[in-house]
Short mmCIF file of N, CA and C in Angstrom, two decimals:
data_model
loop_
_atom_site.label_atom_id
_atom_site.label_comp_id
_atom_site.label_asym_id
_atom_site.label_seq_id
_atom_site.Cartn_x
_atom_site.Cartn_y
_atom_site.Cartn_z
N MET A 2 -60.94 -2.42 59.46
CA MET A 2 -59.59 -2.43 58.93
C MET A 2 -59.44 -3.55 57.91
N LYS A 3 -58.95 -3.20 56.75
CA LYS A 3 -58.74 -4.20 55.71
C LYS A 3 -57.34 -4.02 55.14
N PHE A 4 -56.47 -4.98 55.49
CA PHE A 4 -55.11 -4.93 54.99
C PHE A 4 -55.05 -5.54 53.60
N ASP A 5 -54.33 -4.86 52.72
CA ASP A 5 -54.21 -5.29 51.34
C ASP A 5 -52.72 -5.37 51.00
N ILE A 6 -52.23 -6.57 50.70
CA ILE A 6 -50.80 -6.79 50.42
C ILE A 6 -50.33 -5.94 49.24
N LYS A 7 -51.17 -5.82 48.21
CA LYS A 7 -50.79 -5.01 47.03
C LYS A 7 -50.59 -3.55 47.42
N GLU A 8 -51.53 -3.01 48.19
CA GLU A 8 -51.42 -1.61 48.62
C GLU A 8 -50.21 -1.41 49.53
N ILE A 9 -50.00 -2.34 50.47
CA ILE A 9 -48.86 -2.24 51.38
C ILE A 9 -47.55 -2.28 50.60
N THR A 10 -47.46 -3.21 49.65
CA THR A 10 -46.24 -3.34 48.84
C THR A 10 -45.99 -2.08 48.01
N ALA A 11 -47.03 -1.58 47.35
CA ALA A 11 -46.88 -0.38 46.52
C ALA A 11 -46.48 0.82 47.37
N ALA A 12 -47.17 1.03 48.49
CA ALA A 12 -46.87 2.17 49.36
C ALA A 12 -45.47 2.05 49.94
N THR A 13 -45.06 0.82 50.31
CA THR A 13 -43.71 0.59 50.85
C THR A 13 -42.65 0.94 49.82
N MET A 14 -42.85 0.49 48.59
CA MET A 14 -41.88 0.76 47.52
C MET A 14 -41.79 2.25 47.20
N ILE A 15 -42.92 2.93 47.16
CA ILE A 15 -42.93 4.37 46.88
C ILE A 15 -42.17 5.12 47.97
N LEU A 16 -42.49 4.82 49.23
CA LEU A 16 -41.81 5.49 50.34
C LEU A 16 -40.32 5.15 50.38
N PHE A 17 -39.98 3.89 50.10
CA PHE A 17 -38.57 3.48 50.10
C PHE A 17 -37.78 4.26 49.06
N ALA A 18 -38.38 4.44 47.88
CA ALA A 18 -37.72 5.18 46.80
C ALA A 18 -37.56 6.65 47.17
N VAL A 19 -38.59 7.22 47.78
CA VAL A 19 -38.55 8.65 48.12
C VAL A 19 -37.61 8.92 49.30
N ILE A 20 -37.69 8.09 50.34
CA ILE A 20 -36.82 8.27 51.51
C ILE A 20 -35.37 8.00 51.13
N ASP A 21 -35.14 6.98 50.29
CA ASP A 21 -33.82 6.64 49.76
C ASP A 21 -32.77 6.50 50.87
N ILE A 22 -33.04 5.64 51.85
CA ILE A 22 -32.12 5.45 52.97
C ILE A 22 -30.78 4.91 52.51
N VAL A 23 -30.76 4.08 51.48
CA VAL A 23 -29.50 3.56 50.96
C VAL A 23 -28.66 4.71 50.38
N GLY A 24 -29.32 5.58 49.63
CA GLY A 24 -28.63 6.74 49.06
C GLY A 24 -28.19 7.74 50.12
N ASN A 25 -28.84 7.71 51.27
CA ASN A 25 -28.50 8.64 52.35
C ASN A 25 -27.37 8.14 53.25
N ILE A 26 -26.84 6.94 52.99
CA ILE A 26 -25.77 6.40 53.83
C ILE A 26 -24.58 7.36 53.94
N PRO A 27 -24.10 7.95 52.83
CA PRO A 27 -22.98 8.89 52.99
C PRO A 27 -23.33 10.09 53.88
N ILE A 28 -24.57 10.57 53.81
CA ILE A 28 -24.98 11.70 54.65
C ILE A 28 -25.00 11.25 56.11
N VAL A 29 -25.51 10.06 56.37
CA VAL A 29 -25.56 9.52 57.73
C VAL A 29 -24.15 9.43 58.30
N ILE A 30 -23.21 8.93 57.50
CA ILE A 30 -21.82 8.80 57.95
C ILE A 30 -21.22 10.17 58.23
N LYS A 31 -21.50 11.12 57.34
CA LYS A 31 -20.97 12.49 57.53
C LYS A 31 -21.55 13.12 58.80
N LEU A 32 -22.84 12.96 59.02
CA LEU A 32 -23.47 13.51 60.22
C LEU A 32 -22.94 12.85 61.48
N ARG A 33 -22.70 11.53 61.39
CA ARG A 33 -22.15 10.83 62.55
C ARG A 33 -20.75 11.34 62.89
N LYS A 34 -19.95 11.63 61.86
CA LYS A 34 -18.60 12.15 62.09
C LYS A 34 -18.66 13.55 62.71
N LYS A 35 -19.59 14.37 62.24
CA LYS A 35 -19.74 15.73 62.79
C LYS A 35 -20.14 15.69 64.25
N ALA A 36 -21.11 14.84 64.57
CA ALA A 36 -21.68 14.82 65.92
C ALA A 36 -20.97 13.82 66.84
N GLY A 37 -20.26 12.88 66.26
CA GLY A 37 -19.60 11.85 67.07
C GLY A 37 -20.46 10.62 67.27
N HIS A 38 -21.77 10.77 67.20
CA HIS A 38 -22.68 9.64 67.44
C HIS A 38 -24.07 10.03 66.92
N ILE A 39 -24.79 9.05 66.42
CA ILE A 39 -26.18 9.27 66.00
C ILE A 39 -27.06 8.32 66.79
N GLN A 40 -28.14 8.85 67.31
CA GLN A 40 -29.08 8.01 68.06
C GLN A 40 -30.06 7.39 67.06
N SER A 41 -29.73 6.17 66.63
CA SER A 41 -30.50 5.49 65.57
C SER A 41 -31.96 5.30 65.94
N ALA A 42 -32.20 4.82 67.16
CA ALA A 42 -33.58 4.57 67.59
C ALA A 42 -34.38 5.86 67.65
N LYS A 43 -33.76 6.91 68.19
CA LYS A 43 -34.46 8.20 68.32
C LYS A 43 -34.79 8.78 66.94
N ALA A 44 -33.81 8.73 66.02
CA ALA A 44 -34.05 9.25 64.66
C ALA A 44 -35.18 8.49 63.99
N SER A 45 -35.19 7.17 64.16
CA SER A 45 -36.24 6.34 63.55
C SER A 45 -37.61 6.65 64.15
N ILE A 46 -37.65 6.80 65.48
CA ILE A 46 -38.93 7.09 66.16
C ILE A 46 -39.44 8.48 65.79
N VAL A 47 -38.55 9.47 65.74
CA VAL A 47 -38.96 10.83 65.37
C VAL A 47 -39.51 10.83 63.94
N ALA A 48 -38.80 10.15 63.03
CA ALA A 48 -39.28 10.06 61.63
C ALA A 48 -40.63 9.36 61.57
N LEU A 49 -40.79 8.28 62.34
CA LEU A 49 -42.05 7.54 62.40
C LEU A 49 -43.20 8.43 62.87
N VAL A 50 -42.97 9.16 63.97
CA VAL A 50 -44.01 10.04 64.53
C VAL A 50 -44.38 11.13 63.53
N ILE A 51 -43.38 11.73 62.90
CA ILE A 51 -43.64 12.80 61.93
C ILE A 51 -44.48 12.26 60.77
N MET A 52 -44.09 11.09 60.24
CA MET A 52 -44.81 10.53 59.09
C MET A 52 -46.24 10.13 59.44
N ILE A 53 -46.42 9.47 60.58
CA ILE A 53 -47.78 9.06 60.96
C ILE A 53 -48.64 10.28 61.25
N ALA A 54 -48.08 11.26 61.94
CA ALA A 54 -48.83 12.50 62.22
C ALA A 54 -49.22 13.18 60.92
N PHE A 55 -48.30 13.15 59.94
CA PHE A 55 -48.58 13.81 58.67
C PHE A 55 -49.67 13.09 57.89
N VAL A 56 -49.74 11.75 58.03
CA VAL A 56 -50.81 11.00 57.35
C VAL A 56 -52.18 11.50 57.83
N PHE A 57 -52.30 11.71 59.14
CA PHE A 57 -53.58 12.10 59.71
C PHE A 57 -53.82 13.60 59.72
N LEU A 58 -52.77 14.38 59.98
CA LEU A 58 -52.96 15.81 60.22
C LEU A 58 -52.23 16.73 59.26
N GLY A 59 -51.43 16.17 58.36
CA GLY A 59 -50.55 16.98 57.51
C GLY A 59 -51.19 18.15 56.81
N GLU A 60 -52.19 17.86 56.01
CA GLU A 60 -52.83 18.94 55.25
C GLU A 60 -53.50 19.96 56.18
N ARG A 61 -54.11 19.46 57.25
CA ARG A 61 -54.77 20.37 58.20
C ARG A 61 -53.78 21.30 58.89
N ILE A 62 -52.64 20.74 59.31
CA ILE A 62 -51.62 21.56 59.99
C ILE A 62 -51.10 22.62 59.03
N LEU A 63 -50.80 22.22 57.80
CA LEU A 63 -50.30 23.18 56.82
C LEU A 63 -51.36 24.24 56.51
N ASN A 64 -52.63 23.84 56.43
CA ASN A 64 -53.71 24.80 56.18
C ASN A 64 -53.85 25.80 57.33
N ILE A 65 -53.69 25.31 58.57
CA ILE A 65 -53.79 26.20 59.74
C ILE A 65 -52.73 27.28 59.69
N ILE A 66 -51.50 26.91 59.32
CA ILE A 66 -50.44 27.92 59.26
C ILE A 66 -50.38 28.62 57.90
N GLY A 67 -51.33 28.28 57.04
CA GLY A 67 -51.44 28.98 55.76
C GLY A 67 -50.42 28.55 54.72
N VAL A 68 -49.95 27.31 54.82
CA VAL A 68 -48.96 26.80 53.87
C VAL A 68 -49.57 25.63 53.11
N GLU A 69 -49.40 25.64 51.80
CA GLU A 69 -49.88 24.53 50.98
C GLU A 69 -48.81 23.44 50.93
N VAL A 70 -49.21 22.23 50.60
CA VAL A 70 -48.28 21.11 50.51
C VAL A 70 -47.15 21.43 49.53
N ASN A 71 -47.50 22.07 48.41
CA ASN A 71 -46.49 22.40 47.40
C ASN A 71 -45.48 23.41 47.93
N GLU A 72 -45.93 24.38 48.70
CA GLU A 72 -45.01 25.36 49.29
C GLU A 72 -44.08 24.69 50.29
N PHE A 73 -44.63 23.77 51.05
CA PHE A 73 -43.86 23.00 52.02
C PHE A 73 -42.77 22.19 51.30
N ALA A 74 -43.13 21.57 50.21
CA ALA A 74 -42.18 20.77 49.43
C ALA A 74 -41.08 21.64 48.82
N VAL A 75 -41.43 22.83 48.35
CA VAL A 75 -40.44 23.75 47.79
C VAL A 75 -39.44 24.16 48.88
N ALA A 76 -39.93 24.49 50.07
CA ALA A 76 -39.05 24.87 51.18
C ALA A 76 -38.10 23.73 51.53
N GLY A 77 -38.64 22.52 51.60
CA GLY A 77 -37.81 21.36 51.91
C GLY A 77 -36.78 21.06 50.83
N SER A 78 -37.12 21.38 49.58
CA SER A 78 -36.18 21.13 48.49
C SER A 78 -34.93 21.99 48.64
N PHE A 79 -35.07 23.18 49.22
CA PHE A 79 -33.90 24.04 49.45
C PHE A 79 -32.93 23.40 50.45
N ILE A 80 -33.48 22.80 51.51
CA ILE A 80 -32.64 22.15 52.51
C ILE A 80 -31.89 20.97 51.88
N LEU A 81 -32.62 20.15 51.12
CA LEU A 81 -31.98 19.03 50.44
C LEU A 81 -30.92 19.50 49.45
N PHE A 82 -31.20 20.62 48.77
CA PHE A 82 -30.27 21.20 47.81
C PHE A 82 -28.94 21.56 48.49
N PHE A 83 -29.02 22.20 49.65
CA PHE A 83 -27.80 22.62 50.34
C PHE A 83 -27.04 21.44 50.94
N ILE A 84 -27.76 20.42 51.41
CA ILE A 84 -27.09 19.21 51.90
C ILE A 84 -26.35 18.53 50.74
N ALA A 85 -26.98 18.50 49.56
CA ALA A 85 -26.36 17.90 48.38
C ALA A 85 -25.09 18.68 47.99
N LEU A 86 -25.15 20.01 48.05
CA LEU A 86 -23.96 20.82 47.74
C LEU A 86 -22.82 20.51 48.69
N GLU A 87 -23.14 20.34 49.97
CA GLU A 87 -22.11 19.96 50.95
C GLU A 87 -21.45 18.66 50.55
N MET A 88 -22.26 17.69 50.14
CA MET A 88 -21.73 16.37 49.77
C MET A 88 -20.85 16.45 48.52
N ILE A 89 -21.29 17.20 47.52
CA ILE A 89 -20.57 17.25 46.25
C ILE A 89 -19.30 18.08 46.35
N LEU A 90 -19.41 19.25 46.96
CA LEU A 90 -18.29 20.19 47.00
C LEU A 90 -17.36 20.00 48.19
N GLY A 91 -17.81 19.24 49.19
CA GLY A 91 -16.99 19.04 50.37
C GLY A 91 -16.86 20.29 51.23
N VAL A 92 -17.86 21.15 51.18
CA VAL A 92 -17.87 22.38 51.98
C VAL A 92 -18.91 22.25 53.08
N THR A 93 -18.82 23.13 54.06
CA THR A 93 -19.79 23.13 55.15
C THR A 93 -20.65 24.38 55.03
N LEU A 94 -21.93 24.18 54.74
CA LEU A 94 -22.86 25.30 54.63
C LEU A 94 -23.64 25.49 55.92
N PHE A 95 -23.96 24.37 56.59
CA PHE A 95 -24.64 24.46 57.87
C PHE A 95 -23.59 24.70 58.94
N LYS A 96 -23.88 25.56 59.89
CA LYS A 96 -22.92 25.88 60.95
C LYS A 96 -22.57 24.63 61.74
N ASP A 97 -21.29 24.48 62.07
CA ASP A 97 -20.83 23.33 62.85
C ASP A 97 -21.00 23.53 64.35
N GLU A 98 -21.22 24.75 64.77
CA GLU A 98 -21.38 24.96 66.21
C GLU A 98 -22.69 24.35 66.69
N GLN A 99 -22.68 23.94 67.92
CA GLN A 99 -23.84 23.31 68.57
C GLN A 99 -24.25 22.01 67.88
N VAL A 100 -23.27 21.32 67.28
CA VAL A 100 -23.58 20.03 66.68
C VAL A 100 -23.44 18.98 67.76
N SER A 101 -24.54 18.36 68.10
CA SER A 101 -24.53 17.29 69.10
C SER A 101 -25.36 16.13 68.56
N PRO A 102 -25.17 14.95 69.14
CA PRO A 102 -25.96 13.80 68.67
C PRO A 102 -27.46 14.06 68.74
N LYS A 103 -27.91 14.83 69.74
CA LYS A 103 -29.35 15.10 69.88
C LYS A 103 -29.86 15.97 68.75
N THR A 104 -29.14 17.07 68.45
CA THR A 104 -29.62 17.98 67.41
C THR A 104 -29.51 17.35 66.03
N VAL A 105 -28.40 16.66 65.74
CA VAL A 105 -28.21 16.03 64.44
C VAL A 105 -29.23 14.92 64.23
N THR A 106 -29.57 14.20 65.30
CA THR A 106 -30.53 13.11 65.20
C THR A 106 -31.88 13.60 64.72
N VAL A 107 -32.30 14.77 65.21
CA VAL A 107 -33.61 15.31 64.83
C VAL A 107 -33.49 16.11 63.54
N PHE A 108 -32.54 17.05 63.48
CA PHE A 108 -32.37 17.89 62.29
C PHE A 108 -30.90 17.89 61.91
N PRO A 109 -30.50 17.50 60.75
CA PRO A 109 -31.31 17.24 59.56
C PRO A 109 -31.63 15.76 59.30
N LEU A 110 -31.29 14.84 60.24
CA LEU A 110 -31.47 13.43 59.94
C LEU A 110 -32.93 12.99 59.90
N ALA A 111 -33.62 13.06 61.06
CA ALA A 111 -35.03 12.62 61.09
C ALA A 111 -35.88 13.50 60.18
N PHE A 112 -35.61 14.81 60.23
CA PHE A 112 -36.30 15.76 59.35
C PHE A 112 -35.27 16.75 58.86
N PRO A 113 -35.05 16.94 57.58
CA PRO A 113 -35.87 16.55 56.44
C PRO A 113 -35.36 15.35 55.64
N LEU A 114 -34.27 14.68 56.09
CA LEU A 114 -33.76 13.58 55.26
C LEU A 114 -34.68 12.37 55.24
N LEU A 115 -35.11 11.91 56.42
CA LEU A 115 -35.94 10.71 56.48
C LEU A 115 -37.41 11.05 56.30
N ALA A 116 -37.93 11.89 57.18
CA ALA A 116 -39.33 12.34 57.04
C ALA A 116 -39.29 13.74 56.45
N GLY A 117 -38.95 13.82 55.20
CA GLY A 117 -38.79 15.12 54.54
C GLY A 117 -39.95 15.47 53.65
N PRO A 118 -39.79 16.57 52.93
CA PRO A 118 -40.89 17.04 52.09
C PRO A 118 -41.30 16.03 51.02
N GLY A 119 -40.33 15.28 50.50
CA GLY A 119 -40.66 14.27 49.49
C GLY A 119 -41.53 13.17 50.06
N SER A 120 -41.11 12.63 51.21
CA SER A 120 -41.90 11.54 51.81
C SER A 120 -43.23 12.05 52.34
N LEU A 121 -43.25 13.25 52.92
CA LEU A 121 -44.50 13.79 53.47
C LEU A 121 -45.49 14.13 52.35
N THR A 122 -44.99 14.67 51.27
CA THR A 122 -45.85 14.96 50.12
C THR A 122 -46.37 13.65 49.52
N SER A 123 -45.49 12.63 49.48
CA SER A 123 -45.91 11.31 48.99
C SER A 123 -47.01 10.71 49.86
N LEU A 124 -46.90 10.92 51.17
CA LEU A 124 -47.92 10.40 52.09
C LEU A 124 -49.29 11.02 51.83
N VAL A 125 -49.29 12.31 51.51
CA VAL A 125 -50.56 12.98 51.19
C VAL A 125 -51.14 12.37 49.91
N ALA A 126 -50.26 12.12 48.92
CA ALA A 126 -50.72 11.51 47.67
C ALA A 126 -51.20 10.08 47.90
N LEU A 127 -50.47 9.31 48.72
CA LEU A 127 -50.87 7.93 49.02
C LEU A 127 -52.21 7.89 49.75
N ARG A 128 -52.43 8.87 50.59
CA ARG A 128 -53.68 8.93 51.37
C ARG A 128 -54.89 9.02 50.44
N ALA A 129 -54.70 9.65 49.29
CA ALA A 129 -55.80 9.78 48.34
C ALA A 129 -56.08 8.45 47.62
N GLU A 130 -55.06 7.56 47.56
CA GLU A 130 -55.21 6.32 46.80
C GLU A 130 -55.43 5.07 47.65
N TYR A 131 -54.77 5.03 48.81
CA TYR A 131 -54.76 3.79 49.61
C TYR A 131 -55.42 3.98 50.96
N LYS A 132 -55.78 2.85 51.58
CA LYS A 132 -56.37 2.87 52.92
C LYS A 132 -55.28 3.23 53.94
N ILE A 133 -55.69 3.94 54.99
CA ILE A 133 -54.75 4.42 56.00
C ILE A 133 -53.96 3.28 56.64
N GLU A 134 -54.62 2.18 56.97
CA GLU A 134 -53.93 1.08 57.65
C GLU A 134 -52.80 0.50 56.79
N ASN A 135 -52.99 0.49 55.47
CA ASN A 135 -51.94 -0.01 54.58
C ASN A 135 -50.76 0.97 54.50
N ILE A 136 -51.07 2.25 54.54
CA ILE A 136 -50.01 3.28 54.55
C ILE A 136 -49.21 3.19 55.84
N ILE A 137 -49.89 2.99 56.97
CA ILE A 137 -49.22 2.90 58.27
C ILE A 137 -48.26 1.70 58.29
N VAL A 138 -48.71 0.55 57.77
CA VAL A 138 -47.84 -0.64 57.69
C VAL A 138 -46.62 -0.34 56.83
N ALA A 139 -46.83 0.34 55.70
CA ALA A 139 -45.72 0.70 54.81
C ALA A 139 -44.72 1.61 55.52
N ILE A 140 -45.23 2.55 56.32
CA ILE A 140 -44.35 3.44 57.08
C ILE A 140 -43.52 2.62 58.07
N PHE A 141 -44.17 1.71 58.80
CA PHE A 141 -43.45 0.88 59.77
C PHE A 141 -42.36 0.04 59.11
N ILE A 142 -42.65 -0.53 57.95
CA ILE A 142 -41.65 -1.34 57.23
C ILE A 142 -40.44 -0.47 56.88
N ASN A 143 -40.70 0.74 56.38
CA ASN A 143 -39.61 1.65 56.02
C ASN A 143 -38.81 2.09 57.24
N ILE A 144 -39.48 2.32 58.37
CA ILE A 144 -38.79 2.75 59.58
C ILE A 144 -37.87 1.63 60.08
N ILE A 145 -38.30 0.38 59.98
CA ILE A 145 -37.45 -0.74 60.37
C ILE A 145 -36.19 -0.78 59.49
N LEU A 146 -36.37 -0.59 58.18
CA LEU A 146 -35.22 -0.56 57.26
C LEU A 146 -34.29 0.61 57.58
N ILE A 147 -34.88 1.76 57.88
CA ILE A 147 -34.10 2.95 58.25
C ILE A 147 -33.26 2.66 59.50
N TYR A 148 -33.89 2.07 60.51
CA TYR A 148 -33.20 1.77 61.76
C TYR A 148 -32.02 0.84 61.51
N ILE A 149 -32.22 -0.20 60.70
CA ILE A 149 -31.15 -1.16 60.40
C ILE A 149 -29.97 -0.45 59.73
N VAL A 150 -30.26 0.42 58.75
CA VAL A 150 -29.19 1.14 58.06
C VAL A 150 -28.47 2.09 59.01
N LEU A 151 -29.22 2.83 59.82
CA LEU A 151 -28.59 3.76 60.77
C LEU A 151 -27.72 3.02 61.78
N LYS A 152 -28.22 1.91 62.26
CA LYS A 152 -27.51 1.13 63.28
C LYS A 152 -26.23 0.51 62.71
N THR A 153 -26.24 0.13 61.45
CA THR A 153 -25.09 -0.55 60.86
C THR A 153 -24.21 0.39 60.03
N SER A 154 -24.42 1.70 60.12
CA SER A 154 -23.66 2.64 59.28
C SER A 154 -22.16 2.57 59.52
N ARG A 155 -21.74 2.30 60.75
CA ARG A 155 -20.30 2.15 61.03
C ARG A 155 -19.72 0.94 60.29
N HIS A 156 -20.44 -0.16 60.29
CA HIS A 156 -19.98 -1.37 59.60
C HIS A 156 -19.96 -1.13 58.09
N ILE A 157 -20.97 -0.43 57.60
CA ILE A 157 -21.03 -0.11 56.16
C ILE A 157 -19.83 0.75 55.78
N GLU A 158 -19.49 1.71 56.64
CA GLU A 158 -18.35 2.60 56.38
C GLU A 158 -17.05 1.80 56.36
N ARG A 159 -16.87 0.88 57.32
CA ARG A 159 -15.66 0.05 57.36
C ARG A 159 -15.56 -0.83 56.11
N PHE A 160 -16.69 -1.39 55.72
CA PHE A 160 -16.72 -2.27 54.56
C PHE A 160 -16.34 -1.52 53.27
N MET A 161 -16.84 -0.29 53.14
CA MET A 161 -16.63 0.48 51.91
C MET A 161 -15.29 1.20 51.88
N GLY A 162 -14.74 1.51 53.04
CA GLY A 162 -13.47 2.23 53.09
C GLY A 162 -13.65 3.71 52.85
N LYS A 163 -12.60 4.48 53.16
CA LYS A 163 -12.67 5.94 53.06
C LYS A 163 -12.92 6.41 51.62
N ASN A 164 -12.17 5.85 50.68
CA ASN A 164 -12.33 6.26 49.26
C ASN A 164 -13.69 5.87 48.71
N GLY A 165 -14.18 4.68 49.09
CA GLY A 165 -15.50 4.23 48.65
C GLY A 165 -16.60 5.17 49.14
N ILE A 166 -16.48 5.60 50.39
CA ILE A 166 -17.46 6.53 50.96
C ILE A 166 -17.41 7.87 50.23
N ILE A 167 -16.21 8.36 49.94
CA ILE A 167 -16.08 9.66 49.25
C ILE A 167 -16.72 9.58 47.86
N ILE A 168 -16.46 8.48 47.15
CA ILE A 168 -17.03 8.32 45.80
C ILE A 168 -18.56 8.24 45.88
N ILE A 169 -19.06 7.41 46.79
CA ILE A 169 -20.52 7.27 46.93
C ILE A 169 -21.14 8.58 47.39
N GLN A 170 -20.44 9.31 48.26
CA GLN A 170 -20.95 10.61 48.74
C GLN A 170 -21.13 11.57 47.57
N LYS A 171 -20.15 11.63 46.68
CA LYS A 171 -20.24 12.53 45.51
C LYS A 171 -21.38 12.09 44.58
N VAL A 172 -21.44 10.78 44.31
CA VAL A 172 -22.47 10.26 43.40
C VAL A 172 -23.86 10.52 43.96
N PHE A 173 -24.06 10.16 45.25
CA PHE A 173 -25.38 10.35 45.84
C PHE A 173 -25.66 11.83 46.12
N GLY A 174 -24.62 12.63 46.23
CA GLY A 174 -24.81 14.07 46.33
C GLY A 174 -25.47 14.62 45.07
N VAL A 175 -24.99 14.13 43.92
CA VAL A 175 -25.57 14.54 42.64
C VAL A 175 -27.02 14.04 42.54
N ILE A 176 -27.26 12.79 42.99
CA ILE A 176 -28.61 12.24 42.96
C ILE A 176 -29.54 13.04 43.88
N LEU A 177 -29.05 13.37 45.08
CA LEU A 177 -29.85 14.17 46.02
C LEU A 177 -30.12 15.56 45.45
N LEU A 178 -29.13 16.12 44.76
CA LEU A 178 -29.31 17.42 44.11
C LEU A 178 -30.40 17.33 43.04
N ALA A 179 -30.38 16.24 42.27
CA ALA A 179 -31.41 16.04 41.24
C ALA A 179 -32.79 15.89 41.87
N ILE A 180 -32.87 15.16 43.00
CA ILE A 180 -34.15 15.00 43.69
C ILE A 180 -34.64 16.35 44.19
N ALA A 181 -33.73 17.16 44.74
CA ALA A 181 -34.10 18.49 45.24
C ALA A 181 -34.62 19.36 44.10
N VAL A 182 -33.94 19.32 42.96
CA VAL A 182 -34.37 20.12 41.80
C VAL A 182 -35.72 19.64 41.30
N LYS A 183 -35.90 18.30 41.22
CA LYS A 183 -37.19 17.74 40.78
C LYS A 183 -38.31 18.13 41.73
N LEU A 184 -38.04 18.02 43.02
CA LEU A 184 -39.02 18.39 44.04
C LEU A 184 -39.39 19.87 43.89
N PHE A 185 -38.38 20.69 43.64
CA PHE A 185 -38.61 22.13 43.48
C PHE A 185 -39.42 22.42 42.22
N THR A 186 -38.98 21.88 41.08
CA THR A 186 -39.63 22.23 39.81
C THR A 186 -41.06 21.71 39.73
N SER A 187 -41.29 20.47 40.19
CA SER A 187 -42.65 19.93 40.10
C SER A 187 -43.61 20.68 41.01
N ASN A 188 -43.13 21.11 42.17
CA ASN A 188 -44.01 21.80 43.10
C ASN A 188 -44.14 23.28 42.81
N ILE A 189 -43.11 23.89 42.25
CA ILE A 189 -43.20 25.31 41.89
C ILE A 189 -44.20 25.49 40.74
N GLN A 190 -44.26 24.50 39.83
CA GLN A 190 -45.22 24.54 38.73
C GLN A 190 -46.65 24.49 39.27
N GLU A 191 -46.86 23.64 40.28
CA GLU A 191 -48.19 23.53 40.89
C GLU A 191 -48.61 24.84 41.55
N LEU A 192 -47.64 25.55 42.12
CA LEU A 192 -47.96 26.81 42.80
C LEU A 192 -48.42 27.89 41.83
N PHE A 193 -47.89 27.85 40.59
CA PHE A 193 -48.22 28.90 39.63
C PHE A 193 -49.37 28.53 38.71
N LYS A 194 -49.99 27.37 38.95
CA LYS A 194 -51.16 26.98 38.13
C LYS A 194 -52.39 27.75 38.57
#
């Protein structure tokens, strides 16, 4: 095992940008309101397990079920697209029935928002460039940041106020929509090459 600060820093920054936990704060607040409560530790642990498993087994699992990484990313982009539409338009596209802290914590919070197609695809790309131990450290750093944001989302909401949250929700909804479109277009091009 050889830890490299440069690799850890680069991988951490890439994952932080792709996961975009700060940009997901309005979604976290909305999901918490729908479910009444979010299990921060559980969401963080589920995201951690998914990401670490994907580092080691991602491509193999997708190959076994006959799905390429690009196809996986395109499918995930649709989910992000619809979540973004909910944020921007203030409509509910996902059914509200059976919304509980347990289901919301795993889907859509842990997957696909935190450990989603963007971060999982990035992990496959990072695996080609960096040593596994450095990627694992980067994942842990991001999970700690995710946990802190999830745990303090109520305080963040109080600090920003109702109007601040609505404005940020619309702005980050547009950003999430752009990420979904980018994820879709870049991966759809790869599929047709």
